[in-house]
Short mmCIF file of C-alpha atoms in Angstrom, two decimals:
data_model
loop_
_atom_site.label_atom_id
_atom_site.label_comp_id
_atom_site.label_asym_id
_atom_site.label_seq_id
_atom_site.Cartn_x
_atom_site.Cartn_y
_atom_site.Cartn_z
CA MET A 1 21.22 23.55 -26.77
CA THR A 2 20.42 22.47 -22.99
CA ALA A 3 17.13 20.32 -22.44
CA ASP A 4 14.73 21.50 -20.18
CA LEU A 5 14.91 19.41 -17.26
CA THR A 6 11.50 19.87 -14.98
CA LEU A 7 12.44 17.50 -12.45
CA ASP A 8 10.55 15.14 -9.96
CA SER A 9 12.46 14.81 -7.04
CA SER A 10 10.77 11.73 -6.09
CA GLY A 11 11.62 9.82 -9.59
CA GLY A 12 15.46 11.00 -8.80
CA ASP A 13 16.18 12.78 -11.88
CA ARG A 14 18.96 14.16 -10.49
CA VAL A 15 20.84 11.37 -9.18
CA VAL A 16 23.87 10.32 -11.47
CA VAL A 17 25.14 6.84 -11.00
CA ILE A 18 28.55 5.95 -12.08
CA SER A 19 29.39 2.28 -12.21
CA GLY A 20 32.21 -0.07 -13.83
CA PRO A 21 34.93 -2.17 -12.79
CA SER A 22 37.96 -1.49 -10.88
CA GLY A 23 40.50 0.69 -13.29
CA VAL A 24 38.23 2.28 -15.58
CA GLY A 25 38.53 5.93 -14.19
CA LYS A 26 35.17 6.01 -12.09
CA SER A 27 36.63 8.52 -9.51
CA THR A 28 38.10 10.71 -11.93
CA VAL A 29 34.96 10.85 -14.21
CA CYS A 30 32.94 11.60 -10.91
CA ALA A 31 35.26 14.39 -10.05
CA ARG A 32 34.90 15.71 -13.15
CA LEU A 33 31.28 15.70 -13.29
CA CYS A 34 30.73 17.10 -9.91
CA ALA A 35 32.74 20.19 -11.25
CA ALA A 36 31.07 20.44 -14.52
CA LEU A 37 27.40 20.39 -13.37
CA PRO A 38 27.78 21.48 -10.56
CA ALA A 39 27.33 18.29 -8.12
CA GLU A 40 27.58 17.09 -4.88
CA PHE A 41 29.41 14.01 -4.73
CA SER A 42 27.67 11.33 -2.38
CA VAL A 43 30.51 10.18 0.03
CA SER A 44 29.96 6.36 0.86
CA TYR A 45 30.82 4.71 4.21
CA THR A 46 32.95 1.73 3.75
CA THR A 47 34.63 -0.51 6.58
CA ARG A 48 37.94 -1.03 4.57
CA THR A 49 40.86 0.15 5.56
CA MET A 50 42.00 3.86 4.03
CA ARG A 51 44.30 3.70 1.01
CA PRO A 52 47.86 5.93 1.01
CA GLY A 53 46.70 9.42 -0.29
CA GLU A 54 42.85 8.85 0.86
CA VAL A 55 41.31 11.46 3.30
CA ASP A 56 38.18 10.43 5.55
CA GLY A 57 35.27 12.18 4.28
CA ARG A 58 36.42 12.80 0.65
CA GLU A 59 36.53 9.61 -0.99
CA TYR A 60 34.67 7.60 1.51
CA ARG A 61 33.78 7.85 5.42
CA PHE A 62 36.04 5.11 6.90
CA ILE A 63 33.90 3.44 9.85
CA PRO A 64 33.62 0.43 11.96
CA GLN A 65 31.84 -2.61 10.93
CA ALA A 66 29.67 -2.05 13.96
CA GLU A 67 28.66 1.38 12.71
CA PHE A 68 27.90 0.49 9.56
CA ASP A 69 25.64 -2.18 10.61
CA ARG A 70 23.69 0.49 13.26
CA ILE A 71 23.22 3.15 10.17
CA GLU A 72 22.33 0.39 8.16
CA ALA A 73 19.53 -1.20 10.54
CA ALA A 74 18.30 2.29 11.22
CA GLY A 75 17.48 2.41 7.61
CA GLY A 76 20.26 5.30 6.84
CA LEU A 77 21.44 3.92 3.71
CA LEU A 78 20.42 4.27 0.21
CA GLU A 79 21.96 1.14 -0.89
CA SER A 80 24.66 -1.07 0.45
CA ALA A 81 26.68 -4.10 -0.75
CA ARG A 82 29.69 -6.35 0.31
CA VAL A 83 32.73 -5.85 -1.92
CA TYR A 84 35.83 -7.99 -1.44
CA GLY A 85 35.09 -8.35 2.16
CA HIS A 86 33.98 -5.05 3.04
CA SER A 87 30.79 -2.97 3.58
CA TYR A 88 30.17 -0.09 1.39
CA GLY A 89 26.77 1.81 1.83
CA THR A 90 25.46 5.41 0.26
CA PRO A 91 24.02 7.50 3.39
CA LEU A 92 20.22 8.21 2.35
CA GLU A 93 20.18 11.54 4.00
CA PRO A 94 22.26 13.98 1.54
CA VAL A 95 20.74 12.31 -1.24
CA GLU A 96 17.21 13.29 -0.11
CA ARG A 97 18.84 16.75 0.86
CA ALA A 98 20.10 17.24 -2.73
CA LEU A 99 16.74 15.95 -4.50
CA ALA A 100 14.87 18.41 -2.20
CA GLU A 101 17.11 21.16 -3.11
CA ASN A 102 16.61 20.46 -6.89
CA ARG A 103 20.75 19.78 -6.93
CA TRP A 104 22.29 17.29 -8.83
CA ILE A 105 24.19 14.16 -6.98
CA VAL A 106 26.86 11.72 -8.14
CA LEU A 107 27.23 8.51 -6.86
CA GLU A 108 29.97 5.83 -7.33
CA ILE A 109 28.57 2.71 -6.65
CA ASP A 110 28.76 -1.01 -7.88
CA ILE A 111 25.97 -2.65 -10.03
CA ASN A 112 23.89 -4.42 -7.23
CA GLY A 113 24.14 -0.67 -5.51
CA ALA A 114 22.61 0.85 -8.85
CA ILE A 115 19.64 -1.60 -8.98
CA GLN A 116 18.77 -0.51 -5.45
CA VAL A 117 18.98 3.20 -6.61
CA ARG A 118 16.94 2.47 -9.51
CA ARG A 119 14.33 0.90 -7.53
CA ARG A 120 14.08 3.78 -5.06
CA TYR A 121 14.79 6.54 -7.72
CA PRO A 122 12.92 5.27 -11.03
CA LYS A 123 14.26 8.12 -13.07
CA ALA A 124 17.83 8.03 -11.91
CA ARG A 125 20.56 8.46 -14.45
CA THR A 126 22.98 5.90 -14.66
CA PHE A 127 26.30 5.07 -16.50
CA PHE A 128 28.36 2.14 -16.96
CA LEU A 129 31.92 2.78 -17.74
CA LEU A 130 33.93 0.02 -19.55
CA PRO A 131 37.78 -0.22 -19.66
CA PRO A 132 39.57 0.65 -23.36
CA SER A 133 41.33 -2.71 -23.23
CA PRO A 134 42.08 -5.31 -20.38
CA ASP A 135 45.88 -3.94 -20.67
CA GLU A 136 45.22 -0.23 -19.95
CA GLN A 137 42.74 -1.47 -17.17
CA ARG A 138 45.60 -3.34 -15.37
CA ARG A 139 47.89 -0.29 -16.16
CA ARG A 140 45.37 1.70 -14.19
CA ILE A 141 44.99 -0.71 -11.19
CA VAL A 142 48.78 -1.43 -10.99
CA GLY A 143 49.35 2.66 -11.07
CA ARG A 144 47.40 3.15 -7.75
CA ARG A 145 50.04 0.72 -6.24
CA THR A 146 47.47 -0.09 -3.44
CA ASP A 147 46.87 -3.63 -4.01
CA ASP A 148 49.22 -6.72 -4.05
CA GLU A 149 49.46 -8.92 -7.41
CA GLN A 150 46.88 -11.79 -6.09
CA VAL A 151 44.13 -8.51 -5.61
CA ILE A 152 44.73 -7.00 -9.12
CA ALA A 153 44.35 -10.83 -10.47
CA ARG A 154 41.03 -10.85 -8.62
CA ARG A 155 39.95 -7.30 -9.79
CA LEU A 156 40.51 -7.98 -13.37
CA ALA A 157 39.40 -11.76 -13.36
CA ARG A 158 36.04 -10.09 -11.75
CA ALA A 159 35.84 -7.24 -14.65
CA ASP A 160 34.11 -9.39 -17.22
CA GLY A 161 31.74 -11.00 -15.24
CA GLU A 162 30.84 -7.39 -13.94
CA ILE A 163 30.43 -6.23 -17.41
CA GLY A 164 28.30 -9.12 -18.59
CA PHE A 165 25.79 -8.80 -15.33
CA ALA A 166 25.62 -4.98 -15.84
CA ARG A 167 24.70 -5.98 -19.20
CA GLU A 168 22.04 -8.30 -18.26
CA SER A 169 20.88 -6.15 -15.58
CA GLY A 170 19.04 -3.62 -17.72
CA CYS A 171 19.50 -0.99 -14.72
CA TYR A 172 22.06 1.07 -17.01
CA ASP A 173 20.93 3.89 -19.39
CA ARG A 174 24.26 3.77 -21.15
CA PHE A 175 27.56 2.15 -21.53
CA ILE A 176 30.73 4.30 -22.13
CA ILE A 177 34.18 3.22 -22.79
CA ASN A 178 36.22 5.63 -20.91
CA ASP A 179 39.22 5.94 -23.35
CA ASP A 180 39.07 9.63 -23.29
CA LEU A 181 38.33 11.32 -20.31
CA ASN A 182 37.26 14.44 -21.75
CA GLY A 183 34.88 12.85 -24.16
CA THR A 184 33.58 10.27 -21.21
CA VAL A 185 32.65 13.60 -19.25
CA ALA A 186 31.03 15.47 -22.77
CA GLU A 187 28.85 12.12 -23.25
CA ILE A 188 27.58 11.92 -19.98
CA LEU A 189 26.66 15.85 -19.71
CA SER A 190 24.84 15.26 -23.19
CA VAL A 191 22.71 12.45 -21.78
CA LEU A 192 21.80 14.85 -18.89
CA GLY A 193 21.24 17.52 -20.98
CA GLN A 194 24.06 19.75 -19.73
CA GLU A 195 26.42 21.48 -22.12
CA GLN A 196 30.61 20.81 -21.41
CA PRO A 197 31.82 23.93 -19.81
CA ALA A 198 34.33 25.60 -21.82
#
């Protein structure tokens, strides 16, 4: 049974936020959600260097810090944060456009970003993904082959604090252990009142 969702675009009912520490599978879950709903993926700006396999405009829009600062000063960001020494931000216009057209939009952002989104869109749907175990989280991060041991250690050390902060923030509708991709996506779709496609 699919829930009837009469949506109030000013409340952001169709904004779906996915957060979690490094290595929990956020990008994979977001891609599956976008295909299942269907939804637009909100491509964030970042000032960090592009990783191998990434494409500008697909995972992120890679821009210089000066351009990021200009966009932020002009009010063009829904949310922004500094993470591991780099700026990240969600462009406001694609989110506003999706809501005006009554379409789903998926954001992959951190806790501080989720709090900012929730302030603007109180009805946004927010999910925090948890790793099945620290060992699995480490395996996933190492498997990316994008970070050195020092960065991996920093990401893993930060994970417990992030999880605690997320729980204390009161910002998230649901915490989901991402130990099974299909199960995770099905649970999110269920909360959204949507059915898993066959």
